[in-house]
Coordinates of C-alpha atoms in Angstrom, one line a residue:
M4 CA 124.4 86.1 178.6
T5 CA 125.0 84.0 175.5
A6 CA 122.0 83.1 173.4
I7 CA 122.2 80.4 170.7
L8 CA 119.3 79.3 168.5
G9 CA 119.4 75.8 166.9
I10 CA 117.3 75.0 163.9
S11 CA 116.5 72.0 161.8
G12 CA 114.5 71.8 158.6
Y13 CA 114.1 71.2 154.9
Y14 CA 113.8 67.4 155.3
H15 CA 111.1 66.6 157.8
D16 CA 110.1 67.7 161.3
S17 CA 111.5 71.2 161.2
A18 CA 112.1 72.7 164.6
A19 CA 113.9 75.4 166.6
A20 CA 115.4 75.4 170.1
L21 CA 116.9 78.2 172.2
V22 CA 119.8 77.8 174.7
L23 CA 120.7 80.6 177.1
D24 CA 124.1 80.3 178.9
G25 CA 123.9 76.6 178.3
E26 CA 120.4 76.2 179.7
V27 CA 117.6 74.7 177.5
V28 CA 115.0 77.4 177.6
S29 CA 112.6 76.6 174.7
A30 CA 112.0 74.3 171.9
A31 CA 109.1 73.6 169.4
Q32 CA 108.3 71.9 166.1
E33 CA 107.0 74.0 163.2
E34 CA 104.1 71.5 162.6
R35 CA 102.4 72.6 165.8
F36 CA 102.0 76.1 164.4
S37 CA 101.6 75.5 160.7
R38 CA 99.2 72.5 161.4
K39 CA 101.0 70.6 158.7
K40 CA 102.2 67.1 159.9
H41 CA 106.0 66.7 159.8
D42 CA 106.3 70.2 158.3
A43 CA 109.7 70.4 156.5
G44 CA 109.7 74.1 155.8
F45 CA 111.7 76.8 157.4
P46 CA 110.7 76.8 161.1
R47 CA 109.6 80.5 161.2
H48 CA 106.8 80.1 163.7
A49 CA 108.9 77.8 166.0
I50 CA 111.7 80.3 166.0
Q51 CA 109.3 83.1 166.9
A52 CA 107.8 81.1 169.7
C53 CA 111.3 80.2 171.1
L54 CA 112.4 83.8 171.0
E55 CA 109.3 85.0 172.6
I56 CA 109.6 82.5 175.5
G57 CA 113.3 83.6 175.9
G58 CA 112.3 87.3 175.7
L59 CA 114.8 87.9 172.9
A60 CA 114.8 89.4 169.4
L61 CA 116.6 87.6 166.6
E62 CA 119.3 90.3 166.6
Q63 CA 120.1 89.6 170.2
L64 CA 121.3 86.1 169.5
D65 CA 125.0 85.3 169.6
A66 CA 124.6 82.5 166.9
V67 CA 122.2 80.5 164.9
V68 CA 123.3 76.9 164.4
Y69 CA 121.8 74.7 161.6
Y70 CA 121.7 71.0 162.4
E71 CA 123.7 69.5 159.5
K72 CA 126.0 70.3 156.6
P73 CA 123.9 70.3 153.4
L74 CA 126.9 70.2 151.0
L75 CA 128.0 66.8 152.6
T76 CA 124.5 65.5 152.0
F77 CA 124.6 66.7 148.4
E78 CA 127.9 64.9 148.0
R79 CA 126.4 61.7 149.3
L80 CA 123.4 62.0 146.9
L81 CA 125.8 62.6 143.9
E82 CA 128.1 59.7 144.8
T83 CA 125.2 57.3 145.4
Y84 CA 123.5 58.1 142.1
I85 CA 126.7 57.9 140.2
G86 CA 127.4 54.5 141.7
A87 CA 124.0 53.2 140.8
A88 CA 123.8 54.8 137.3
P89 CA 122.2 54.3 134.9
R90 CA 119.6 52.9 137.3
G91 CA 117.7 55.6 139.2
S92 CA 118.0 58.3 136.5
R93 CA 114.4 59.5 137.0
S94 CA 114.9 59.7 140.8
F95 CA 118.2 61.5 140.2
I96 CA 116.7 64.2 138.0
S97 CA 113.9 64.7 140.6
A98 CA 116.3 65.0 143.5
M99 CA 118.7 67.3 141.7
T100 CA 115.9 69.6 140.7
V101 CA 114.9 70.1 144.3
W102 CA 118.5 70.4 145.4
L103 CA 119.5 73.0 142.8
R104 CA 116.4 75.0 143.5
E105 CA 116.3 74.8 147.3
K106 CA 119.2 73.2 149.0
V107 CA 122.6 73.8 147.3
F108 CA 122.3 77.4 148.3
L109 CA 120.8 76.7 151.7
K110 CA 123.1 79.1 153.5
Q111 CA 121.7 82.0 151.6
A112 CA 118.2 80.7 151.8
L113 CA 118.6 80.5 155.6
R114 CA 119.9 84.0 155.7
D115 CA 117.1 85.3 153.7
E116 CA 114.5 83.7 155.9
L117 CA 116.3 84.9 159.1
N118 CA 116.4 88.4 157.7
Q119 CA 112.6 88.4 157.5
L120 CA 112.5 87.7 161.3
R121 CA 114.6 90.7 162.3
T122 CA 112.8 93.4 164.3
D123 CA 115.6 95.9 163.8
G124 CA 116.4 96.3 160.1
S125 CA 119.6 98.1 160.9
A126 CA 121.1 95.4 163.0
S127 CA 123.1 92.6 161.4
L128 CA 122.3 89.0 161.5
P129 CA 123.9 86.8 164.1
P130 CA 126.6 84.4 162.8
L131 CA 125.1 81.4 161.0
L132 CA 127.0 78.2 161.8
F133 CA 126.6 74.5 160.8
S134 CA 126.9 71.4 162.9
E135 CA 126.9 67.8 161.5
H136 CA 123.7 65.7 161.6
H137 CA 124.8 62.9 163.9
L138 CA 126.8 65.3 166.1
S139 CA 123.6 67.2 166.6
H140 CA 121.8 63.9 167.5
A141 CA 124.7 63.1 169.9
A142 CA 124.6 66.5 171.6
A143 CA 120.9 66.4 172.1
A144 CA 121.2 63.0 173.8
F145 CA 124.3 63.6 176.0
Y146 CA 124.3 67.3 177.1
P147 CA 120.9 67.3 178.7
S148 CA 121.4 63.9 180.2
P149 CA 122.0 63.4 183.9
F150 CA 125.4 61.9 183.3
E151 CA 128.9 63.3 183.6
E152 CA 130.1 60.5 181.4
A153 CA 128.2 58.2 179.1
V154 CA 128.5 56.3 175.8
V155 CA 126.2 57.8 173.2
L156 CA 124.5 55.7 170.4
C157 CA 122.8 57.4 167.5
M158 CA 120.7 55.5 164.9
D159 CA 118.5 57.0 162.2
G160 CA 117.8 56.8 158.5
V161 CA 120.7 58.9 157.3
G162 CA 122.3 62.2 158.0
E163 CA 125.1 63.5 155.6
W164 CA 126.7 60.1 155.3
A165 CA 126.4 58.5 158.7
T166 CA 123.4 56.3 159.6
T167 CA 124.7 54.9 162.9
T168 CA 127.3 56.5 165.2
A169 CA 128.9 56.0 168.6
W170 CA 130.3 58.7 170.8
M171 CA 132.0 59.0 174.2
G172 CA 130.7 61.9 176.2
R173 CA 132.8 63.3 179.1
G174 CA 132.1 66.6 180.6
H175 CA 131.6 69.0 177.8
E176 CA 133.4 66.8 175.2
L177 CA 131.8 64.5 172.7
T178 CA 134.4 62.2 171.0
P179 CA 133.5 60.1 168.0
L180 CA 134.2 56.4 168.3
W181 CA 133.0 54.8 165.0
D182 CA 130.2 55.1 162.4
I183 CA 128.3 53.0 159.9
S184 CA 127.6 55.0 156.6
F185 CA 124.9 55.1 154.1
P186 CA 123.4 53.1 152.4
H187 CA 123.7 50.6 155.2
S188 CA 121.1 51.9 157.7
L189 CA 119.1 50.3 160.5
G190 CA 116.5 53.1 160.2
L191 CA 116.0 52.7 156.5
L192 CA 115.8 48.9 156.9
Y193 CA 112.9 49.5 159.4
S194 CA 111.4 52.1 157.1
A195 CA 111.6 49.7 154.2
F196 CA 109.2 47.3 156.1
T197 CA 107.1 50.3 157.1
Y198 CA 106.6 51.0 153.4
Y199 CA 106.1 47.4 152.4
C200 CA 103.4 47.0 155.0
G201 CA 101.6 50.0 153.7
F202 CA 102.4 52.7 156.2
K203 CA 104.0 56.1 155.5
V204 CA 107.7 56.3 155.8
N205 CA 108.9 58.7 158.5
S206 CA 105.7 58.6 160.3
G207 CA 104.3 55.0 160.2
E208 CA 107.3 53.2 161.9
Y209 CA 105.6 53.4 165.3
K210 CA 102.5 51.7 163.7
L211 CA 104.7 48.9 162.6
M212 CA 106.1 48.6 166.1
G213 CA 102.5 48.5 167.5
L214 CA 101.5 45.9 165.0
A215 CA 104.4 43.5 165.9
P216 CA 102.9 41.9 169.0
Y217 CA 100.0 40.6 166.9
G218 CA 102.4 38.5 164.8
Q219 CA 105.1 35.8 165.1
P220 CA 108.7 36.5 164.0
I221 CA 108.5 33.7 161.4
Y222 CA 110.4 35.8 158.8
A223 CA 113.4 36.8 161.1
D224 CA 115.6 34.2 159.6
L225 CA 114.7 35.2 156.0
I226 CA 115.6 38.8 156.9
R227 CA 118.9 37.8 158.4
D228 CA 119.8 35.4 155.6
H229 CA 119.0 37.8 152.7
L230 CA 118.5 41.4 153.7
V231 CA 121.0 42.2 156.5
D232 CA 124.4 40.7 157.4
V233 CA 124.8 41.3 161.1
K234 CA 128.3 40.8 162.6
P235 CA 128.8 39.6 166.2
D236 CA 129.6 43.2 167.2
G237 CA 126.2 44.4 165.9
T238 CA 127.6 46.2 162.8
F239 CA 125.7 45.3 159.7
R240 CA 125.6 45.5 155.9
L241 CA 122.3 45.5 153.8
D242 CA 122.1 43.6 150.5
L243 CA 121.1 46.5 148.3
R244 CA 119.6 44.4 145.6
Y245 CA 116.5 44.2 147.8
F246 CA 116.1 48.0 148.3
K247 CA 115.6 51.0 146.1
Y248 CA 115.7 53.9 148.6
H249 CA 119.3 54.7 147.4
R250 CA 118.4 55.0 143.7
G251 CA 114.6 55.4 143.3
F252 CA 111.3 56.7 144.6
R253 CA 110.4 53.4 146.4
M254 CA 112.0 51.8 149.5
T255 CA 112.0 48.2 148.3
S256 CA 112.8 46.5 145.0
R257 CA 110.9 43.7 143.2
R258 CA 113.4 41.2 144.6
F259 CA 112.2 42.2 148.1
A260 CA 108.6 41.5 147.2
T261 CA 109.6 38.2 145.5
L262 CA 111.5 37.1 148.7
F263 CA 108.3 37.5 150.8
G264 CA 105.9 36.3 148.1
Q265 CA 103.6 39.3 148.1
P266 CA 103.5 42.8 146.6
P267 CA 103.7 45.8 148.9
R268 CA 100.4 46.4 150.8
R269 CA 98.4 49.3 149.5
P270 CA 97.8 52.0 152.1
E271 CA 94.5 51.6 154.0
S272 CA 93.9 48.1 152.6
E273 CA 93.3 45.1 154.8
L274 CA 96.1 44.1 157.4
T275 CA 96.6 40.4 157.4
Q276 CA 98.5 37.9 159.6
F277 CA 101.2 38.2 157.0
H278 CA 101.8 41.9 157.8
M279 CA 101.7 41.2 161.5
D280 CA 104.3 38.4 161.2
L281 CA 106.5 40.7 159.1
A282 CA 106.2 43.4 161.7
A283 CA 107.1 41.0 164.5
S284 CA 110.1 39.7 162.4
I285 CA 111.7 43.1 161.6
Q286 CA 111.1 44.2 165.2
R287 CA 112.9 41.0 166.4
V288 CA 115.9 41.7 164.1
T289 CA 116.0 45.4 165.0
E290 CA 116.1 44.5 168.7
E291 CA 118.9 42.0 168.1
I292 CA 121.0 44.7 166.3
V293 CA 120.4 47.4 168.9
L294 CA 121.3 44.9 171.7
A295 CA 124.5 43.7 169.9
L296 CA 125.7 47.3 169.3
A297 CA 125.0 48.3 172.9
H298 CA 126.8 45.2 174.1
S299 CA 129.8 46.0 172.0
L300 CA 129.9 49.6 173.1
Q301 CA 129.8 48.6 176.7
A302 CA 132.6 46.1 176.3
E303 CA 134.7 48.6 174.3
T304 CA 134.3 51.6 176.7
G305 CA 133.4 50.1 180.0
A306 CA 130.7 52.9 180.3
K307 CA 128.0 52.6 183.0
N308 CA 125.6 55.0 181.2
L309 CA 124.1 54.9 177.8
C310 CA 122.4 57.9 176.0
L311 CA 120.3 57.2 172.8
A312 CA 119.1 59.5 170.0
G313 CA 118.1 59.3 166.4
G314 CA 114.7 58.1 165.0
V315 CA 115.4 54.4 165.9
A316 CA 115.7 55.6 169.6
L317 CA 111.9 56.1 169.4
N318 CA 111.5 52.3 169.2
C319 CA 110.4 52.0 172.8
V320 CA 110.1 48.3 172.6
A321 CA 113.7 47.9 171.8
N322 CA 114.5 50.5 174.4
G323 CA 112.6 48.5 177.0
R324 CA 114.4 45.3 176.1
L325 CA 117.8 47.1 176.2
L326 CA 116.9 48.2 179.8
R327 CA 115.9 44.8 180.9
E328 CA 119.1 43.2 179.6
G329 CA 121.0 45.3 182.1
L330 CA 124.0 46.0 180.0
F331 CA 124.2 49.5 181.4
E332 CA 123.4 50.9 184.9
H333 CA 121.4 53.7 183.5
I334 CA 119.9 54.6 180.1
W335 CA 118.7 58.1 179.1
I336 CA 116.9 58.7 175.8
Q337 CA 116.3 62.2 174.2
P338 CA 112.6 62.7 174.1
A339 CA 112.8 64.4 170.8
S340 CA 115.0 61.7 169.3
G341 CA 114.3 62.5 165.6
D342 CA 115.4 65.4 163.6
A343 CA 113.4 67.9 165.5
G344 CA 115.6 67.2 168.5
S345 CA 118.6 67.9 166.4
A346 CA 117.7 71.6 166.5
L347 CA 118.4 71.4 170.2
G348 CA 121.5 69.4 169.6
A349 CA 122.8 72.0 167.2
A350 CA 122.3 74.8 169.7
L351 CA 124.1 72.8 172.4
V352 CA 127.0 72.1 170.0
G353 CA 127.2 75.9 169.5
W354 CA 127.3 76.5 173.3
Y355 CA 129.8 73.8 174.3
H356 CA 132.2 74.6 171.4
N357 CA 133.3 77.7 173.4
H358 CA 132.2 76.8 177.0
P359 CA 133.9 74.0 178.8
E360 CA 131.9 74.2 182.0
R361 CA 128.9 71.7 182.0
L362 CA 126.3 71.6 184.8
V363 CA 124.9 68.1 185.1
R364 CA 121.4 68.0 186.6
A365 CA 120.2 65.2 188.8
G366 CA 117.1 64.4 186.7
D367 CA 118.0 65.9 183.3
A368 CA 118.1 69.3 181.7
M369 CA 114.9 68.9 179.6
R370 CA 112.4 70.4 182.1
G371 CA 110.2 67.5 181.4
T372 CA 110.4 68.4 177.7
Y373 CA 107.7 71.0 178.4
L374 CA 109.5 73.5 176.3
G375 CA 106.9 75.1 174.1
P376 CA 104.4 78.0 174.6
S377 CA 101.7 78.2 177.3
F378 CA 98.6 80.2 177.5
S379 CA 97.2 82.0 180.6
N380 CA 93.6 81.6 181.9
A381 CA 93.0 85.2 180.8
T382 CA 94.1 84.5 177.2
I383 CA 92.0 81.4 177.1
A384 CA 89.0 83.3 178.4
K385 CA 89.3 85.7 175.5
E386 CA 89.6 83.0 173.0
L387 CA 86.6 81.2 174.4
D388 CA 84.6 84.4 174.3
A389 CA 85.5 84.9 170.6
L390 CA 84.3 81.3 170.0
S391 CA 81.1 81.8 172.0
A392 CA 82.1 78.7 174.0
P393 CA 80.6 78.4 177.5
S394 CA 83.0 77.3 180.2
H395 CA 83.4 77.1 184.0
E396 CA 86.6 78.5 185.6
L397 CA 87.4 76.4 188.7
P398 CA 90.3 76.3 191.2
D399 CA 92.6 73.3 190.8
D400 CA 91.3 71.2 193.7
E401 CA 87.6 71.4 192.6
L402 CA 88.6 70.9 188.9
F403 CA 90.7 67.8 189.5
A404 CA 87.9 66.3 191.7
R405 CA 85.4 66.8 189.0
L406 CA 87.6 65.4 186.3
A407 CA 88.3 62.3 188.4
D408 CA 84.6 61.8 188.6
Y409 CA 84.1 62.3 184.9
L410 CA 86.9 59.8 184.1
D411 CA 85.5 57.3 186.5
Q412 CA 82.2 57.6 184.6
G413 CA 84.0 56.6 181.4
K414 CA 84.1 60.1 179.9
V415 CA 87.0 61.1 177.6
V416 CA 88.8 64.3 178.6
G417 CA 90.8 66.7 176.5
W418 CA 93.6 68.1 178.8
F419 CA 95.4 71.3 177.8
N420 CA 97.9 72.2 180.6
G421 CA 101.0 74.5 180.8
R422 CA 103.8 74.5 178.2
M423 CA 103.5 72.3 175.1
E424 CA 105.7 69.2 174.9
F425 CA 108.7 69.1 172.6
G426 CA 108.9 65.8 170.8
P427 CA 106.4 63.4 169.3
R428 CA 104.7 62.3 172.6
S429 CA 101.9 63.9 174.5
L430 CA 103.0 63.9 178.1
G431 CA 100.3 65.7 180.0
A432 CA 100.4 69.1 178.4
R433 CA 98.4 68.4 175.3
S434 CA 96.7 65.0 176.0
I435 CA 93.4 63.1 175.7
L436 CA 92.8 61.1 178.8
G437 CA 90.6 58.2 179.7
D438 CA 90.1 55.5 182.4
P439 CA 92.4 52.5 181.7
R440 CA 90.1 50.1 183.7
N441 CA 87.3 50.7 181.1
R442 CA 87.0 47.6 178.7
T443 CA 85.6 49.7 175.8
M444 CA 87.9 52.7 176.2
Q445 CA 90.5 51.5 173.6
S446 CA 88.0 51.0 170.8
V447 CA 86.1 54.2 171.8
M448 CA 89.2 56.3 171.7
N449 CA 90.6 54.8 168.5
L450 CA 87.4 55.0 166.5
K451 CA 85.4 57.8 167.8
I452 CA 88.0 60.2 169.1
K453 CA 91.2 59.6 167.2
Y454 CA 89.7 58.1 164.0
R455 CA 92.7 55.8 163.7
E456 CA 93.4 52.1 163.1
S457 CA 91.8 49.8 165.7
F458 CA 94.9 47.7 166.4
R459 CA 96.9 50.6 167.8
P460 CA 97.4 50.5 171.6
F461 CA 97.2 53.4 174.0
A462 CA 99.8 54.3 176.6
P463 CA 99.4 54.8 180.3
A464 CA 100.5 57.8 182.4
V465 CA 101.1 56.7 186.0
L466 CA 102.2 58.4 189.1
E467 CA 106.0 58.1 189.3
E468 CA 105.9 56.8 192.9
E469 CA 103.4 54.0 191.9
V470 CA 105.1 52.7 188.7
Q471 CA 106.5 49.6 190.3
N472 CA 103.0 48.7 191.6
Q473 CA 101.5 48.8 188.1
F474 CA 104.4 47.8 185.7
E475 CA 107.6 45.7 185.7
L476 CA 109.7 48.8 185.6
V477 CA 112.3 49.9 188.1
Q478 CA 113.2 53.3 186.8
P479 CA 111.2 56.5 185.8
S480 CA 110.1 56.7 182.2
P481 CA 109.1 60.4 181.9
Y482 CA 109.1 60.5 178.2
M483 CA 107.1 57.4 177.3
L484 CA 110.1 55.8 175.6
L485 CA 110.2 52.5 177.5
V486 CA 107.8 49.6 177.0
A487 CA 107.5 47.4 180.1
P488 CA 105.3 44.4 181.0
V489 CA 102.1 45.1 183.0
K490 CA 102.6 43.9 186.7
K491 CA 101.8 40.2 186.8
E492 CA 99.4 40.7 189.7
L493 CA 97.2 42.8 187.5
C494 CA 97.3 40.5 184.5
Q495 CA 94.6 38.0 183.6
P496 CA 95.5 34.6 181.9
M497 CA 93.8 33.8 178.7
T498 CA 91.5 30.9 178.4
S499 CA 92.4 28.0 176.2
D500 CA 90.0 29.3 173.5
E501 CA 91.5 32.8 173.7
E502 CA 95.0 31.4 173.3
Q503 CA 94.0 30.0 169.9
L504 CA 93.1 33.3 168.5
F505 CA 95.4 34.9 165.8
G506 CA 96.3 38.4 164.9
I507 CA 93.7 41.2 165.3
E508 CA 91.3 38.7 166.9
K509 CA 93.4 39.1 170.1
L510 CA 92.4 42.7 170.4
N511 CA 89.2 42.3 172.3
V512 CA 90.6 39.8 174.9
C513 CA 90.8 41.5 178.3
R514 CA 94.3 40.8 179.6
S515 CA 94.5 42.8 182.8
S516 CA 92.6 45.1 185.2
L517 CA 94.0 47.9 183.0
P518 CA 92.6 46.6 179.6
A519 CA 92.7 50.0 177.8
I520 CA 96.5 50.2 178.0
T521 CA 97.6 46.5 178.0
H522 CA 98.8 45.5 174.6
V523 CA 98.2 42.0 173.3
D524 CA 101.6 40.9 174.6
Y525 CA 100.8 42.2 178.2
S526 CA 103.1 45.2 177.6
A527 CA 102.6 49.0 177.9
R528 CA 104.4 52.1 176.8
V529 CA 104.8 53.7 180.1
Q530 CA 104.9 57.4 181.1
T531 CA 105.8 58.1 184.7
V532 CA 104.5 61.5 185.9
S533 CA 106.5 63.5 188.4
A534 CA 105.2 66.2 190.8
Q535 CA 108.4 68.2 190.0
T536 CA 108.0 68.5 186.2
N537 CA 104.2 68.5 185.8
P538 CA 102.5 69.1 189.2
R539 CA 99.0 69.7 187.8
F540 CA 99.0 66.4 185.8
H541 CA 100.4 64.7 188.9
A542 CA 97.6 66.2 191.0
L543 CA 95.0 65.0 188.6
L544 CA 96.4 61.4 188.7
Q545 CA 96.3 61.6 192.5
A546 CA 92.7 62.8 192.4
F547 CA 91.8 59.8 190.1
Q548 CA 93.7 57.4 192.4
Q549 CA 91.9 58.8 195.5
R550 CA 88.5 58.3 193.8
T551 CA 89.2 54.9 192.2
G552 CA 92.3 53.4 193.8
C553 CA 93.9 53.4 190.3
P554 CA 97.1 55.7 189.9
T555 CA 97.0 55.4 186.1
L556 CA 95.2 57.1 183.1
V557 CA 95.1 56.4 179.5
N558 CA 97.2 59.2 177.9
T559 CA 97.1 59.8 174.1
S560 CA 98.1 62.7 172.0
F561 CA 95.6 65.6 171.6
N562 CA 94.9 65.3 167.9
V563 CA 93.0 63.2 165.4
R564 CA 94.7 61.0 162.9
G565 CA 97.0 62.9 160.5
E566 CA 96.7 66.2 162.6
P567 CA 99.6 67.6 164.5
I568 CA 99.2 67.7 168.2
V569 CA 97.1 70.8 169.2
C570 CA 99.1 73.9 170.1
T571 CA 96.7 76.7 171.0
P572 CA 93.4 76.7 172.9
S573 CA 91.5 77.3 169.6
D574 CA 93.2 74.2 168.2
A575 CA 92.1 72.2 171.2
Y576 CA 88.5 73.5 171.1
R577 CA 88.3 72.7 167.3
C578 CA 89.5 69.1 167.9
F579 CA 87.1 68.8 170.9
M580 CA 84.1 69.8 168.9
R581 CA 85.0 67.6 165.9
T582 CA 85.2 64.4 167.9
D583 CA 83.2 62.5 170.5
M584 CA 85.3 63.8 173.4
D585 CA 83.0 64.6 176.4
V586 CA 85.0 67.2 178.4
L587 CA 87.7 69.7 177.6
V588 CA 90.0 71.4 180.1
L589 CA 92.0 74.5 179.1
E590 CA 94.0 75.3 182.2
N591 CA 91.3 76.1 184.8
H592 CA 88.5 76.4 182.2
L593 CA 86.2 73.3 182.1
L594 CA 84.0 72.8 179.0
L595 CA 81.3 70.2 178.8
K596 CA 80.3 69.0 175.3
D597 CA 76.5 69.0 176.0
E598 CA 76.8 72.8 176.9
Q599 CA 78.5 73.8 173.7
P600 CA 76.8 75.3 170.7
Q601 CA 75.5 72.7 168.3
A602 CA 78.2 72.0 165.7
P603 CA 77.2 71.5 162.1
D604 CA 77.1 67.9 160.9
D605 CA 80.0 68.3 158.6
Q606 CA 82.8 65.8 158.3
S607 CA 84.6 67.6 155.5
W608 CA 87.2 68.8 157.9
M609 CA 88.7 65.3 157.8
E610 CA 90.1 66.3 154.4
E611 CA 92.3 68.9 156.1
F612 CA 94.7 66.3 157.3
E613 CA 96.4 63.8 155.1
L614 CA 96.2 60.3 156.7
D615 CA 99.5 59.3 158.3

C-alpha cells in the first residue's frame, strides 16, 4: 500500500488529505478543529484526523506533499515590490518580516511540525515533496473527476505566479496549456470589489455574489473600459493604476474610488443600491470572462468535458451560466475548489507522479466529499451525558418521520450526520434544515439562527431524482456549485407594484412556492442528494416529501456568522443552545430545545467569532 498525505497552509484555509493507493480516503480543514475561521496555521489537527481515519501513523506514510513552492512565491513578491518601488515600502517591510520569520525556511518549519506528530521517535520522517499551486488545483479538479479526458481551467487570486491556468488531462497525465500570471488576476479583480463593497477578502466573495441579483449591471461598461482589458479569447489584463493589492495593504487605489465616485464601504455599514449595482456589474464581467475562456478552450482542444478549480470556481452563478451555455457536454467542479482542496491535489500529484494507472469512477472519486471524521451513537451518548443534555435515541424510520413533522410545523433542525464534509459547503452532514415553503423561514434563519445579513439567500437540498421537477437543471449538482432557475411552474409572477421595487425591498416578495430558497432573480443554488452518497439525508428528504409532497429542504451550514462549520457533537450542541434552533439531531439522538437545561442569558459568546 502506498500512502500519501497532502497538506496546504500558511496562507488561508489550511487542510490535509490522505490518498491510499490512489483512492481519496480522508480530507479536512484545520478550521473545523481549531474553531478559527480560515485558519492559516499548520494543519496539525486535520492531519491527525486524516491519519486516524486511514488507520495510519505519520511514520507509515510514503510521502508528504506540500501544495505549492514557497520560494517561487517569495520570488514573485520580491520582483513585484521591486517593480513598484518606491511605492509600497511599508507593505514590503511588513511582508518581508513575515516571510523571513516564517516562510523562507518553510521546509524546515514543516519538518519541525511533522516531527511533533510522530508516534515513533526512532522512525524517520517520510520524504517531504513540493507541488506547484495551480498544478495542485488542476490535480484536485481532474483526478477525482468522472472523466478519462477533460480540459481543466483553474482560476484563483494567485499561486506562485499563475492566476489562471489551463491544462489537458488524459488518463493520469496533466499537461499545461497556457497561463495568465500575477498581477493580472480574475480572482483578485473580484476580491477588489469584495473589499470595496465592505466585505472581507477571501471570505466575503460569496456575499458579493449573493448581493448581485438585487442590482443592475450598470457599471459593467465602466469596468470593461477602465479596469480590465478583455481579449476575444477571454485572456485579460488589469489596469494596475486602479489597484493596490500588488504593492500595499489595500485592494484598491484612490483612482478606483474616484472612478466609481464613492469611498470604499465601511464593514457593517448600510448597503445601498450603489453596492448592489456594483455587485451585479462585476458579476456580469466575471461571467463574461469565464465564458470566453471556456469557449476558447473548447475551440482549442475540442474537449467534451471541463473540470474547474480555484477559488473562482466557487462562483456558482458563473458555473450555472457556463452549464446552460452548453459549450461542454459535461462539467465537473472540485467541491473544495479553494486552497483547502489543493491539499488533496498535492497528494494526488504525489501518487500519479509514479503510478500511471488511473481508475475513473462513474460518479466521481470524492465519496460525496464526506471525507472528514464521524462520531458513533455511543460516543455521542457519552458527550451528551457529560453535558447533562437529555435526548431520545430513535431508529431511523421513526426519527425521520418525526423530523418531517417538525419541519412541516416550521421548526428549524440542526442535522449532524455521518462524516463531515470537505469544502466550504454543508451538504447534509453538518447542516441546519428548514421548510422551503415557509414564507418567514429565510428571515428567521438569517436573523435568529445564523445572525447574518438579511439579504443572503439560502440553498435548497433536493432529492436527486426530483431535481428536474423543482429546478431548470438537467444534471446532478451534488456539491451545491450550480445556480439554476426555479422551475417556472413553481414561480409566481410579481405584481406591477412589486416590479417597481428596488434593491433590498425585493427581499420580502414571495416569488415561488419555495420562497425560502428562491432568490430575487428566481434562482437557487442547488444541491442534489443521492441515496448512494448520503442515504440518511436522502431518506429524510423522502420522509418530508411523503408528508408534504415537497422533495426539497432548506440546507444551510451548521454554524453562526463567523464560526467554522461544527465538527464534533459538542460543537453542534453549543451552536444549538446559542441560537433559536428548535431541534437537534446527532446521528440517532433527538434533542428538543424545550427539554434542555436553561441556558444563561449571555450573548458574550458572539465575541468568540470575528465577523466574516
